mmCIF file of C-alpha atoms in Angstrom:
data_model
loop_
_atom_site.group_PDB
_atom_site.id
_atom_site.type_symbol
_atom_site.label_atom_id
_atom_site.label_comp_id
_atom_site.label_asym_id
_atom_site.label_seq_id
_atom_site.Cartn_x
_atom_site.Cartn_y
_atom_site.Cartn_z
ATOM 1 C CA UNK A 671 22.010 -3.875 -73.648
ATOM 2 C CA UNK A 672 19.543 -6.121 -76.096
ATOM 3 C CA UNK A 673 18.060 -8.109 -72.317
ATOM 4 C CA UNK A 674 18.025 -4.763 -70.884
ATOM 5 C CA UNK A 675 16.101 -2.912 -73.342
ATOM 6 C CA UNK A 676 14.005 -5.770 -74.537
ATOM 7 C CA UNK A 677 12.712 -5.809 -71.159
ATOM 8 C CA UNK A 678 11.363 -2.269 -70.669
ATOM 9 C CA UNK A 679 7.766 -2.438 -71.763
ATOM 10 C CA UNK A 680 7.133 -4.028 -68.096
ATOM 11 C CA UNK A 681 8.485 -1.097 -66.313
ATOM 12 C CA UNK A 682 5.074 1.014 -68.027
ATOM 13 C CA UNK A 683 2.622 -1.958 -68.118
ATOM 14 C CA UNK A 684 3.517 -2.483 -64.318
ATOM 15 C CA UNK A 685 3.922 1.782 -64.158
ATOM 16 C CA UNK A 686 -0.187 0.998 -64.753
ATOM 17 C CA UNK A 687 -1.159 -1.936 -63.084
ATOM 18 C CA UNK A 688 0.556 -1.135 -59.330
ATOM 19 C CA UNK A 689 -0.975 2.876 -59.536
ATOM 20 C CA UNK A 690 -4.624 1.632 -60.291
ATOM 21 C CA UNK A 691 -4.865 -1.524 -57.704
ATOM 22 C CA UNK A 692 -3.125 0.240 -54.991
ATOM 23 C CA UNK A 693 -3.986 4.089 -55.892
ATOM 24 C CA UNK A 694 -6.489 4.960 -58.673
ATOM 25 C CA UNK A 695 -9.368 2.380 -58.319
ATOM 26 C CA UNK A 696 -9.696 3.058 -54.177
ATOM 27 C CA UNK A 697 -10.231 7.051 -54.968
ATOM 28 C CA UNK A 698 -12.325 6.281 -57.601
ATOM 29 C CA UNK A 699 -14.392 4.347 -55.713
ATOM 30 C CA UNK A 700 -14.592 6.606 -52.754
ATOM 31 C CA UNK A 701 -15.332 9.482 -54.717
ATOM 32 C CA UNK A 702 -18.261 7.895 -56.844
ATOM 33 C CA UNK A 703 -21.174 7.375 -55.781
ATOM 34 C CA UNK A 704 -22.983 4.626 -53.971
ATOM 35 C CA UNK A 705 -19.935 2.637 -54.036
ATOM 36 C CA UNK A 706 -18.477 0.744 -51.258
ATOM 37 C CA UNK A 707 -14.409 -0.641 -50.635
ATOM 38 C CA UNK A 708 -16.111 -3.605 -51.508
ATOM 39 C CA UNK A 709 -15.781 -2.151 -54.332
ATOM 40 C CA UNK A 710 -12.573 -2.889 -54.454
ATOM 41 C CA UNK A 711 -12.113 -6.384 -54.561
ATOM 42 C CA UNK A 712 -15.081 -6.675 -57.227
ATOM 43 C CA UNK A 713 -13.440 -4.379 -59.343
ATOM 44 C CA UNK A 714 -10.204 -6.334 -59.438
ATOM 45 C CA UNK A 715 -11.428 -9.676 -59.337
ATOM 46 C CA UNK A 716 -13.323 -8.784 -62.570
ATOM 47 C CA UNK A 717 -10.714 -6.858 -64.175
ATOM 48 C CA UNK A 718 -7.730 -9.459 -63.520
ATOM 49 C CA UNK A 719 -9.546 -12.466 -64.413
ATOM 50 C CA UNK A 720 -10.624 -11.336 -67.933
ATOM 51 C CA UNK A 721 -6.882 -9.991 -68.023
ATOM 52 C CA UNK A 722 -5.862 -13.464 -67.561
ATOM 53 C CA UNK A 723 -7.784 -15.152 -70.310
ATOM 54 C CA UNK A 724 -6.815 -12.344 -72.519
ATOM 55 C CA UNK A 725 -3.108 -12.983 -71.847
ATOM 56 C CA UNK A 726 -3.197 -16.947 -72.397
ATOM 57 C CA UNK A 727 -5.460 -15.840 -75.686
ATOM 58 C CA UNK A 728 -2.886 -13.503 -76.840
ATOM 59 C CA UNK A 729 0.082 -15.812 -76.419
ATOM 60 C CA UNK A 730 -1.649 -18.821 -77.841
ATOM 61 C CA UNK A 731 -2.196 -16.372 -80.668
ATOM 62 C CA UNK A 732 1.112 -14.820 -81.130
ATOM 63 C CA UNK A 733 2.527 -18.769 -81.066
ATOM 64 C CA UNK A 734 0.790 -19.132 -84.094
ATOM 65 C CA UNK A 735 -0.168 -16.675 -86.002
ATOM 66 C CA UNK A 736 2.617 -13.497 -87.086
ATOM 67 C CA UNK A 737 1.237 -10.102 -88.991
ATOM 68 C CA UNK A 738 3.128 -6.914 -89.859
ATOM 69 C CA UNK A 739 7.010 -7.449 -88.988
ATOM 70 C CA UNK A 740 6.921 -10.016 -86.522
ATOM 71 C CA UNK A 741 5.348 -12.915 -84.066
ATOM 72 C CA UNK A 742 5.375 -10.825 -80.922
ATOM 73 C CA UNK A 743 6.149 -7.531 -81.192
ATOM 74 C CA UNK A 744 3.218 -6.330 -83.051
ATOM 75 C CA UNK A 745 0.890 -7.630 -80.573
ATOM 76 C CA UNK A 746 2.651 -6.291 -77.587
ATOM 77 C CA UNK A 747 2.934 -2.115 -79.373
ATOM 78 C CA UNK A 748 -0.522 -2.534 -80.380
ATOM 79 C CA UNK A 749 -1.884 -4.001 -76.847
ATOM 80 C CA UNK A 750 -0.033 -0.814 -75.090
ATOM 81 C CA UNK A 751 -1.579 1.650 -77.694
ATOM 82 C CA UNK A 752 -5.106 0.371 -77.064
ATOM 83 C CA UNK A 753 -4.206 0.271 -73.012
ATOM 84 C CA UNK A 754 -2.621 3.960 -73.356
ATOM 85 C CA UNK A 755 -6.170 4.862 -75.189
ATOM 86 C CA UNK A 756 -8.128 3.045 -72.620
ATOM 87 C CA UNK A 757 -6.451 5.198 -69.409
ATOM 88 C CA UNK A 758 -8.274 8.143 -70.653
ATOM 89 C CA UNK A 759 -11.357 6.587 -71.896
ATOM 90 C CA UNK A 760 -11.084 5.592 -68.058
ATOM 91 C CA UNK A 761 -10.559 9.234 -66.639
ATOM 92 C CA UNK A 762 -13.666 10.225 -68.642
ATOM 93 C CA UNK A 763 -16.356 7.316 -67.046
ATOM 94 C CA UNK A 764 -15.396 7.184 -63.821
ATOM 95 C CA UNK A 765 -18.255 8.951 -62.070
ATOM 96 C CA UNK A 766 -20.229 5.250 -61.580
ATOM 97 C CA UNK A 767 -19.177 1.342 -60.612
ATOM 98 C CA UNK A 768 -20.104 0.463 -64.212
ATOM 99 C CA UNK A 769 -18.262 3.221 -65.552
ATOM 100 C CA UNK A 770 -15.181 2.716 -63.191
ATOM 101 C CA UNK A 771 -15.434 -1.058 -63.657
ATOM 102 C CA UNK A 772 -15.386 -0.917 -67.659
ATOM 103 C CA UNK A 773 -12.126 1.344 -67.885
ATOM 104 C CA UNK A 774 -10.326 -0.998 -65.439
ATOM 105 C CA UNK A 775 -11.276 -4.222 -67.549
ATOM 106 C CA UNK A 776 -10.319 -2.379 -71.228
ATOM 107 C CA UNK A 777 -6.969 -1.503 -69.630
ATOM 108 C CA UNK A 778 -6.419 -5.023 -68.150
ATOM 109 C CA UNK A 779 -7.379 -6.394 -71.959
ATOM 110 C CA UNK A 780 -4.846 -3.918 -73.469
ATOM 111 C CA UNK A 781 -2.442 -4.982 -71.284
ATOM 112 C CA UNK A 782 -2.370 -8.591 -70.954
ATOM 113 C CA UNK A 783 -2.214 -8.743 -75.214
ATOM 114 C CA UNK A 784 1.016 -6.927 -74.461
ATOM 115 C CA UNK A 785 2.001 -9.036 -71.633
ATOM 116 C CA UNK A 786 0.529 -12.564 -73.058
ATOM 117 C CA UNK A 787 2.903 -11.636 -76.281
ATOM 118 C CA UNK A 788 5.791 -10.716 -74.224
ATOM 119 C CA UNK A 789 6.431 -13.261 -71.428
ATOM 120 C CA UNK A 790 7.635 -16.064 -74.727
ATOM 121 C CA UNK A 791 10.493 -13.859 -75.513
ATOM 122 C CA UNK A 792 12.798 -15.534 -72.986
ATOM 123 C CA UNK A 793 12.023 -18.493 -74.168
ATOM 124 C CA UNK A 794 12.360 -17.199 -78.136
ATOM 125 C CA UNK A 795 15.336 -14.607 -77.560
ATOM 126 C CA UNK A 796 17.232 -15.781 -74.582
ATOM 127 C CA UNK A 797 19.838 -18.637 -73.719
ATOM 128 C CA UNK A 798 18.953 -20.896 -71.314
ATOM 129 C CA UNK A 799 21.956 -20.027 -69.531
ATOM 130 C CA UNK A 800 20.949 -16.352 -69.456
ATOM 131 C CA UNK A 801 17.584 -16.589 -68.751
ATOM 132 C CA UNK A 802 17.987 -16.079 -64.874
ATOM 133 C CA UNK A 803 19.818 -12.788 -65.691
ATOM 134 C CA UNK A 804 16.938 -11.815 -68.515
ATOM 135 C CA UNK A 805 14.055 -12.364 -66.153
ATOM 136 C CA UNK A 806 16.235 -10.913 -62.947
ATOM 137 C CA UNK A 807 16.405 -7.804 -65.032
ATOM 138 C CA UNK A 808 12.837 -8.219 -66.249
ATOM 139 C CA UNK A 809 12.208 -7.886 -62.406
ATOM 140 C CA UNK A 810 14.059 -4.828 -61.713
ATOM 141 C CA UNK A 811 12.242 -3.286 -64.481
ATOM 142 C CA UNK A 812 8.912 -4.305 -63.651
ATOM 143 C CA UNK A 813 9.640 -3.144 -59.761
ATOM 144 C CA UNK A 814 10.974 0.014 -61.120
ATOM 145 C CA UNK A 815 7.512 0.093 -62.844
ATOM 146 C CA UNK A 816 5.619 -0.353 -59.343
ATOM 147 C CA UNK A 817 8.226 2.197 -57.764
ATOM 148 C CA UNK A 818 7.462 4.899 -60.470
ATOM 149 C CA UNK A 819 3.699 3.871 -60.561
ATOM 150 C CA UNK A 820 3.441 4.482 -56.499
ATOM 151 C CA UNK A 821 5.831 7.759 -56.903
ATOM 152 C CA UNK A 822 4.441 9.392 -59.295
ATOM 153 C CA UNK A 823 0.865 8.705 -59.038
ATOM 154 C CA UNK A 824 0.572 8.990 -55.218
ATOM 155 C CA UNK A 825 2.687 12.479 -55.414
ATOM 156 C CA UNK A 826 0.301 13.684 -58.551
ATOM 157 C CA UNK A 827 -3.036 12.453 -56.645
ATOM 158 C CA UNK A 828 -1.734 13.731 -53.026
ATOM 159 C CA UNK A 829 -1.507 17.403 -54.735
ATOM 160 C CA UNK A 830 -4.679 17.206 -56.868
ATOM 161 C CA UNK A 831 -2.970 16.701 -59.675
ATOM 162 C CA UNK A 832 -5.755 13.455 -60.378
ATOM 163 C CA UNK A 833 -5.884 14.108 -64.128
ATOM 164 C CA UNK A 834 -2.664 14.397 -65.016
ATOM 165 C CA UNK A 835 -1.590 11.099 -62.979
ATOM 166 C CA UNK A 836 -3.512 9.195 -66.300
ATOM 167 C CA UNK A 837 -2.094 11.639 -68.746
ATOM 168 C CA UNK A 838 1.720 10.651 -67.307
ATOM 169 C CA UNK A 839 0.408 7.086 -66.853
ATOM 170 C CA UNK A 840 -0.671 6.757 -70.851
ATOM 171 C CA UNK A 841 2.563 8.291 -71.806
ATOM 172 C CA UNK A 842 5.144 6.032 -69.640
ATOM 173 C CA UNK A 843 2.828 2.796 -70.951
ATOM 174 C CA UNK A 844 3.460 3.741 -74.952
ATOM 175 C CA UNK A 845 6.513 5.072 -74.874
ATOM 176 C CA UNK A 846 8.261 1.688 -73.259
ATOM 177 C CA UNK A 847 6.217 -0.396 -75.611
ATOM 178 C CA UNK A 848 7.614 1.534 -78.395
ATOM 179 C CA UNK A 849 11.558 0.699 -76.982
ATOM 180 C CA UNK A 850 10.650 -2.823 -76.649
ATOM 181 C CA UNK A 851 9.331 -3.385 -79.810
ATOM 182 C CA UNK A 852 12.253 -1.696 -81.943
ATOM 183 C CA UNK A 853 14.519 -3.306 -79.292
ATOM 184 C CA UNK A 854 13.755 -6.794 -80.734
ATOM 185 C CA UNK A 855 12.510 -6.054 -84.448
ATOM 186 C CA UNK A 856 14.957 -7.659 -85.993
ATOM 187 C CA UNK A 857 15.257 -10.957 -83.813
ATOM 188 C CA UNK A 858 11.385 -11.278 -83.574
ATOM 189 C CA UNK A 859 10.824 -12.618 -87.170
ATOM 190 C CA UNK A 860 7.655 -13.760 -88.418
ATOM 191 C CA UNK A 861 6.964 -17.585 -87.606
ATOM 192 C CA UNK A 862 6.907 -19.988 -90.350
ATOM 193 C CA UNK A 863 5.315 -23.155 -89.850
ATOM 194 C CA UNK A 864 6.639 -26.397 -91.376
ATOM 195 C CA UNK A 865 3.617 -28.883 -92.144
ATOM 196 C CA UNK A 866 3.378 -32.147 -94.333
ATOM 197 C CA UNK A 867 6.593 -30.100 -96.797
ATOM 198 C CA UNK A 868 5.062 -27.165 -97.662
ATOM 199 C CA UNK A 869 4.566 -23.551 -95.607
ATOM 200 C CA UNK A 870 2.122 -22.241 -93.459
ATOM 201 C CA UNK A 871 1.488 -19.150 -91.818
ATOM 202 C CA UNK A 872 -0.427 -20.618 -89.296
ATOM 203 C CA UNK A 873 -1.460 -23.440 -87.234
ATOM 204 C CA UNK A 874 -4.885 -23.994 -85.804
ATOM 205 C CA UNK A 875 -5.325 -22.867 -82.627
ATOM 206 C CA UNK A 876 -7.735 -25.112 -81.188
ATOM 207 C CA UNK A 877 -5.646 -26.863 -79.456
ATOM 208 C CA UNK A 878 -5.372 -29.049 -75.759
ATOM 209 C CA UNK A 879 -4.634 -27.062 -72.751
ATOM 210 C CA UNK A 880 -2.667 -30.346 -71.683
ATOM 211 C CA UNK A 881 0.545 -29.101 -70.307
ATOM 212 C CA UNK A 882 3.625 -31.393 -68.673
ATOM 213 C CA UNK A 883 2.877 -32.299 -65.427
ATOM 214 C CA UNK A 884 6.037 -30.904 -64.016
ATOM 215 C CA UNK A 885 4.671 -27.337 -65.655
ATOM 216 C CA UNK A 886 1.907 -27.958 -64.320
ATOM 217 C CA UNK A 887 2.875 -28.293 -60.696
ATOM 218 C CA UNK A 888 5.368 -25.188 -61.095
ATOM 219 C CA UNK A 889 2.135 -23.239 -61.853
ATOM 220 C CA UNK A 890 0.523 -24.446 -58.523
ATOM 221 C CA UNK A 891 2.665 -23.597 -56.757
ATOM 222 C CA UNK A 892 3.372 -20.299 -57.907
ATOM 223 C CA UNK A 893 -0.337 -19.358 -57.498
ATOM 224 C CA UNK A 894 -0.249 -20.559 -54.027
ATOM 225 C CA UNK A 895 2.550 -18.036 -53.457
ATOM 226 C CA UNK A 896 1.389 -15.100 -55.431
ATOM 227 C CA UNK A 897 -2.149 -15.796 -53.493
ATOM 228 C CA UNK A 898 -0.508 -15.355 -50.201
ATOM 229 C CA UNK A 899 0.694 -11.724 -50.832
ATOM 230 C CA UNK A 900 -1.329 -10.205 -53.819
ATOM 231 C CA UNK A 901 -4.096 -8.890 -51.146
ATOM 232 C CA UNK A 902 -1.111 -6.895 -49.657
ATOM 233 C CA UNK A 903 -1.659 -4.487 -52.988
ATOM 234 C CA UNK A 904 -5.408 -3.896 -53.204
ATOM 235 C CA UNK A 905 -6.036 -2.912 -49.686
ATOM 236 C CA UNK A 906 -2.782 -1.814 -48.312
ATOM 237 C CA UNK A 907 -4.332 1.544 -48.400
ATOM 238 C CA UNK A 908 -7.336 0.807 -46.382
ATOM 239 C CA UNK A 909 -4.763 -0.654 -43.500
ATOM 240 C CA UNK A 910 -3.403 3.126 -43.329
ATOM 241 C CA UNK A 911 -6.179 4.406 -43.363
ATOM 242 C CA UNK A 912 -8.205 2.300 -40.961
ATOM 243 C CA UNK A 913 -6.096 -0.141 -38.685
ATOM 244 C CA UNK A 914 -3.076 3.073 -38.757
ATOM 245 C CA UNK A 915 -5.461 5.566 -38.827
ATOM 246 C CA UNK A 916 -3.304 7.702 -41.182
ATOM 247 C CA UNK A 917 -4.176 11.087 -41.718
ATOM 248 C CA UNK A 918 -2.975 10.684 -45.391
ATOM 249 C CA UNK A 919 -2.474 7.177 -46.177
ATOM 250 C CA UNK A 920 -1.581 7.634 -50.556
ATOM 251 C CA UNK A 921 1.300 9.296 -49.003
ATOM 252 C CA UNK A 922 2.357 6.270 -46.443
ATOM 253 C CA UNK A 923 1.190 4.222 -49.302
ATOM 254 C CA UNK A 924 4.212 5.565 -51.722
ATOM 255 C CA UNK A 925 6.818 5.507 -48.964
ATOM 256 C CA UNK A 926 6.154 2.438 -47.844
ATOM 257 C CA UNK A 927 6.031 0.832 -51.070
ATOM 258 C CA UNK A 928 8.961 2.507 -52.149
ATOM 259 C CA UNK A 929 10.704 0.807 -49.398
ATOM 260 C CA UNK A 930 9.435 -2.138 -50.395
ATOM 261 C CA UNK A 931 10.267 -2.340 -54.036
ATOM 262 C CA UNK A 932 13.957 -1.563 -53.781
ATOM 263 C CA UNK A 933 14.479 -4.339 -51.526
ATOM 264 C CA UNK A 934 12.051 -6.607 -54.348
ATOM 265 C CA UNK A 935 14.302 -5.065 -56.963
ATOM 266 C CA UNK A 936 17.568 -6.071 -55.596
ATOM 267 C CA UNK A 937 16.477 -9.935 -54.906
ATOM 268 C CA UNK A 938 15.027 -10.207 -58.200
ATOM 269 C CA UNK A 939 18.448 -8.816 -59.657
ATOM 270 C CA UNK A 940 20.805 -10.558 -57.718
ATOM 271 C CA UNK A 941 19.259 -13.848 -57.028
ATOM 272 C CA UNK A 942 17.731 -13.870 -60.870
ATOM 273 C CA UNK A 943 21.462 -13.968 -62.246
ATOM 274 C CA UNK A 944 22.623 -16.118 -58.848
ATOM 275 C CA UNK A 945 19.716 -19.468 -60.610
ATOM 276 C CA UNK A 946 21.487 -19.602 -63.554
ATOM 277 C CA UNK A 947 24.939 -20.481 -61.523
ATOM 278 C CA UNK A 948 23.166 -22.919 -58.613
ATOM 279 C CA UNK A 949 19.729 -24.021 -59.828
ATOM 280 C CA UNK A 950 16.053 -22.481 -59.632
ATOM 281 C CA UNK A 951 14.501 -24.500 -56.654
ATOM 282 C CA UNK A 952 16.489 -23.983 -53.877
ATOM 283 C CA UNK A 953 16.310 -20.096 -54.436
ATOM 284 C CA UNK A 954 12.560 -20.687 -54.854
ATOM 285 C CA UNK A 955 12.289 -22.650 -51.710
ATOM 286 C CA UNK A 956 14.228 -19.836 -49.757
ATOM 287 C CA UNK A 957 12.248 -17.078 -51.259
ATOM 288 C CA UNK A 958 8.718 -18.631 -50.081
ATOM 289 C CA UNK A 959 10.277 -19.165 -46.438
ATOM 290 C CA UNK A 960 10.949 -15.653 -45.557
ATOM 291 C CA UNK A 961 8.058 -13.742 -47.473
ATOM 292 C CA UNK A 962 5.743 -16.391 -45.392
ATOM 293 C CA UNK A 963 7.754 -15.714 -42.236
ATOM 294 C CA UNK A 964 6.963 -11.746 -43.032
ATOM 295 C CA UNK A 965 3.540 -12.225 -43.927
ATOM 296 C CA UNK A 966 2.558 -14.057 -40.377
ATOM 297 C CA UNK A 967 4.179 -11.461 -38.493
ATOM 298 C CA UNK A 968 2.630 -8.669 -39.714
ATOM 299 C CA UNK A 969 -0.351 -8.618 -37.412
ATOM 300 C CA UNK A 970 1.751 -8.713 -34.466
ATOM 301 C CA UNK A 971 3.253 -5.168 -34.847
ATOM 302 C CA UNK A 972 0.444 -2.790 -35.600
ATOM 303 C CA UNK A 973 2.889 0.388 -36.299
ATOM 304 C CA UNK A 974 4.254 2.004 -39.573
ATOM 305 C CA UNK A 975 7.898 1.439 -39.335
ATOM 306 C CA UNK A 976 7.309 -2.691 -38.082
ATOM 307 C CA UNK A 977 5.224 -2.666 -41.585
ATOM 308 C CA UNK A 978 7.692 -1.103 -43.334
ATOM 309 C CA UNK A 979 10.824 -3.556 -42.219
ATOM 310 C CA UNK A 980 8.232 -6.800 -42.690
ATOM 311 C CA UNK A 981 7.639 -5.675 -45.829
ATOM 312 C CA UNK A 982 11.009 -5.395 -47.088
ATOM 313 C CA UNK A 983 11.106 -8.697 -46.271
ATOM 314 C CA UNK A 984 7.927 -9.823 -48.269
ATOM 315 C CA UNK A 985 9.341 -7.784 -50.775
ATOM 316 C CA UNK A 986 12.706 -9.041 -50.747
ATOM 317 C CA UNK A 987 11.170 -12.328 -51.188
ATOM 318 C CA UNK A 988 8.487 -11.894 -53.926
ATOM 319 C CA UNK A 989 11.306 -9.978 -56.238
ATOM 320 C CA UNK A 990 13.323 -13.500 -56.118
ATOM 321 C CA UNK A 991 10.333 -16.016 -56.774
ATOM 322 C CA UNK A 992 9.006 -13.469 -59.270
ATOM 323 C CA UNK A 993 12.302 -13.827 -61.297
ATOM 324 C CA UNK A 994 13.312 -16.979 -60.873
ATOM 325 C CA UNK A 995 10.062 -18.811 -61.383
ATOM 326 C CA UNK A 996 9.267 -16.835 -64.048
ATOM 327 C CA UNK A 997 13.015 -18.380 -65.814
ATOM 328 C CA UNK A 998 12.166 -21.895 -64.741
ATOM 329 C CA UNK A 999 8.414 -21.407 -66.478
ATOM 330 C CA UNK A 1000 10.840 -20.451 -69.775
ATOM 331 C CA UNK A 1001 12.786 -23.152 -69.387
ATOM 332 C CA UNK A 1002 10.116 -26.029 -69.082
ATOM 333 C CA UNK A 1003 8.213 -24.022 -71.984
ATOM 334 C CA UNK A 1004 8.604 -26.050 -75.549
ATOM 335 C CA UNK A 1005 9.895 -23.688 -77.951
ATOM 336 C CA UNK A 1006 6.793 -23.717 -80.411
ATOM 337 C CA UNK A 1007 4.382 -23.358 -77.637
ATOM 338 C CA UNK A 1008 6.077 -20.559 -75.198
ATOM 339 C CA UNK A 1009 3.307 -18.275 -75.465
ATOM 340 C CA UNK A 1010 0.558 -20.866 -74.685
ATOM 341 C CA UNK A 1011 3.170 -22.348 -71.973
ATOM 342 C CA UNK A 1012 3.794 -18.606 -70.351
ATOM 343 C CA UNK A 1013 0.808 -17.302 -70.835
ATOM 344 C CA UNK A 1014 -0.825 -20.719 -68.665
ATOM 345 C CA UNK A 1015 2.217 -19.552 -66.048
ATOM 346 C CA UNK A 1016 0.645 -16.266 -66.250
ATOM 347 C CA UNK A 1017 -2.196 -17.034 -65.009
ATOM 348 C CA UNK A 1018 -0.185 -18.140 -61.518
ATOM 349 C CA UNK A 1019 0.728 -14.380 -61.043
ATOM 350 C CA UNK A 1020 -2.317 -12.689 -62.340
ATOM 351 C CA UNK A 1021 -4.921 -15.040 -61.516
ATOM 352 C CA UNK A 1022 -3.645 -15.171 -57.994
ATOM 353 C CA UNK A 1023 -4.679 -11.479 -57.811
ATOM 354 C CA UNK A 1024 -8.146 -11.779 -59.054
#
């Protein structure tokens, strides 16, 4: 109950993230004006990368330095609350790039202090032994998250309902913050420090990036994989729309998706909980096989229900690698530098994206 709880703050911060790159930020830029799907890709690659640096900032902080009632949890309730605030600052300056470009990078900073606080608590909370299972769930949660964000949204937006997709959006976000946060009050103590005898609240935080090689090379790779399918997300929409010529392509978007994710949500479960019993790598190496075998086939069948199948099998294998990966990354992290450690891993997933 604690693993599955602790992890629900990624089913709203992912809730967010999947409905504006895939939904929200292509009809906001076709509806405003002078804007281009170029657009698009500007718009994210902005928004993502300062998301990244904000995440390794935030868990670099949170390693360090504790306020209120403990090391991460304040960071990651108040990150949410300032994300939740930023949807509808969002809703209300969307009629220009700048405008549209400005709500999508106060979000991504609201959410990757949540995130950059978060991703450590494996490493702080969780038995090595259990980690596999903690991150598998972590996965189902945050594919639940993309399921939700693509249900929801697409079905509010594909009946007009455009304002009340944030509204619903801001609410979800908070509201799983809030569950994490109790969830782990009482494990997620304020650090102490332990320097030359005496105590410390803090440590400086100018400090080398220098990570272990081995950590190093696990982060490589996983930005090689996550670079291979994160266009898949941002312009998905525009392959309905122009390559399908779909007469309603948010709609195909949410069923295909749909599809998609419950495949990703029952590798990352079972195959999460399966690398704690027979190691990470192998699973990882199987995992990049078939989402690269899906990937090069999809030009080959230029119909709806060929996409659909190959992207189960994407799917399938991005909801393994994302779990497992992310529980190796824990387990290489050193315990007084997780959220610099996760935060660097971080940037493998969201960095890839940008």
């Amino acid at each position: 109950k604690f693993i599955t709880l602790m992890n629900t703050v990624h089913m709203g911060t992912n809730y967010a993230w999947i409905a504006f790159e895939t939904l929200i930020i292509p009809t906001q830029i076709e509806i405003s004006a002078n804007s281009n799907t170029l657009s698009v890709g500007i718009i994210a690659a902005i928004g993502i990368s300062i998301g990244v640096l904000v995440s390794l900032f935030s868990g670099t902080v949170s390693d360090h330095f504790s306020f209120l009632w403990g090391r991460r949890g304040p960071y990651i309730l108040f990150g949410s609350a300032f994300a939740s605030i930023s949807i509808i600052i969002d809703l209300l300056i969307q009629n220009s790039f700048i405008g549209i470009l400005a709500g999508y990078i106060l979000i991504q900073t609201g959410t990757n202090v949540s995130s950059g606080a978060y991703q450590p608590l494996f490493r702080d909370l969780i038995k090595e032994d259990q980690r596999g299972f903690a991150t598998g769930i972590n996965g189902v949660f945050t594919l639940l998250g993309n399921a939700f964000g693509l249900g929801i949204s697409g079905y509010l937006i594909s009946i007009k309902f455009y304002e009340l997709s944030f509204i619903v959006m801001a609410v979800v976000l908070f509201a799983t913050a809030v569950v994490t946060t109790l969830t782990i009050r009482h494990d997620d103590m304020p650090q102490i420090f332990i320097k030359h005898g005496t105590r410390s609240r803090g440590q400086p935080i100018i400090e080398s990036l220098r990570i272990d090689g081995k950590f190093a090379s696990l982060v490589i790779a996983s930005f090689t994989f996550f670079l291979g399918l994160s266009g898949l997300s941002f312009f998905e929409m525009y392959y309905f729309k122009y390559v399908l010529l779909a007469q309603n392509p948010a709609y195909l978007v949410t069923i295909s998706g749909i599809f998609v994710l419950l495949f990703s949500a029952a590798g990352t479960a079972v195959f999460g909980i399966l690398s704690d019993k027979v190691g990470r790598l192998k699973i990882l190496f199987f995992s990049s096989l078939i989402s690269g075998i899906g990937m090069a086939m999809i030009p080959l069948y230029l119909n709806l229900i060929y996409f659909i199948f190959l992207g189960t099998i994407i799917g399938l294998g991005y909801g393994i690698f994302f779990s497992v990966s992310k529980a190796l990354a824990s387990d290489m992290s050193p315990i007084d530098r997780a959220g610099k450690y996760m935060a660097i891993y971080n940037i493998s997933v969201g960095g890839s994206a940008a």
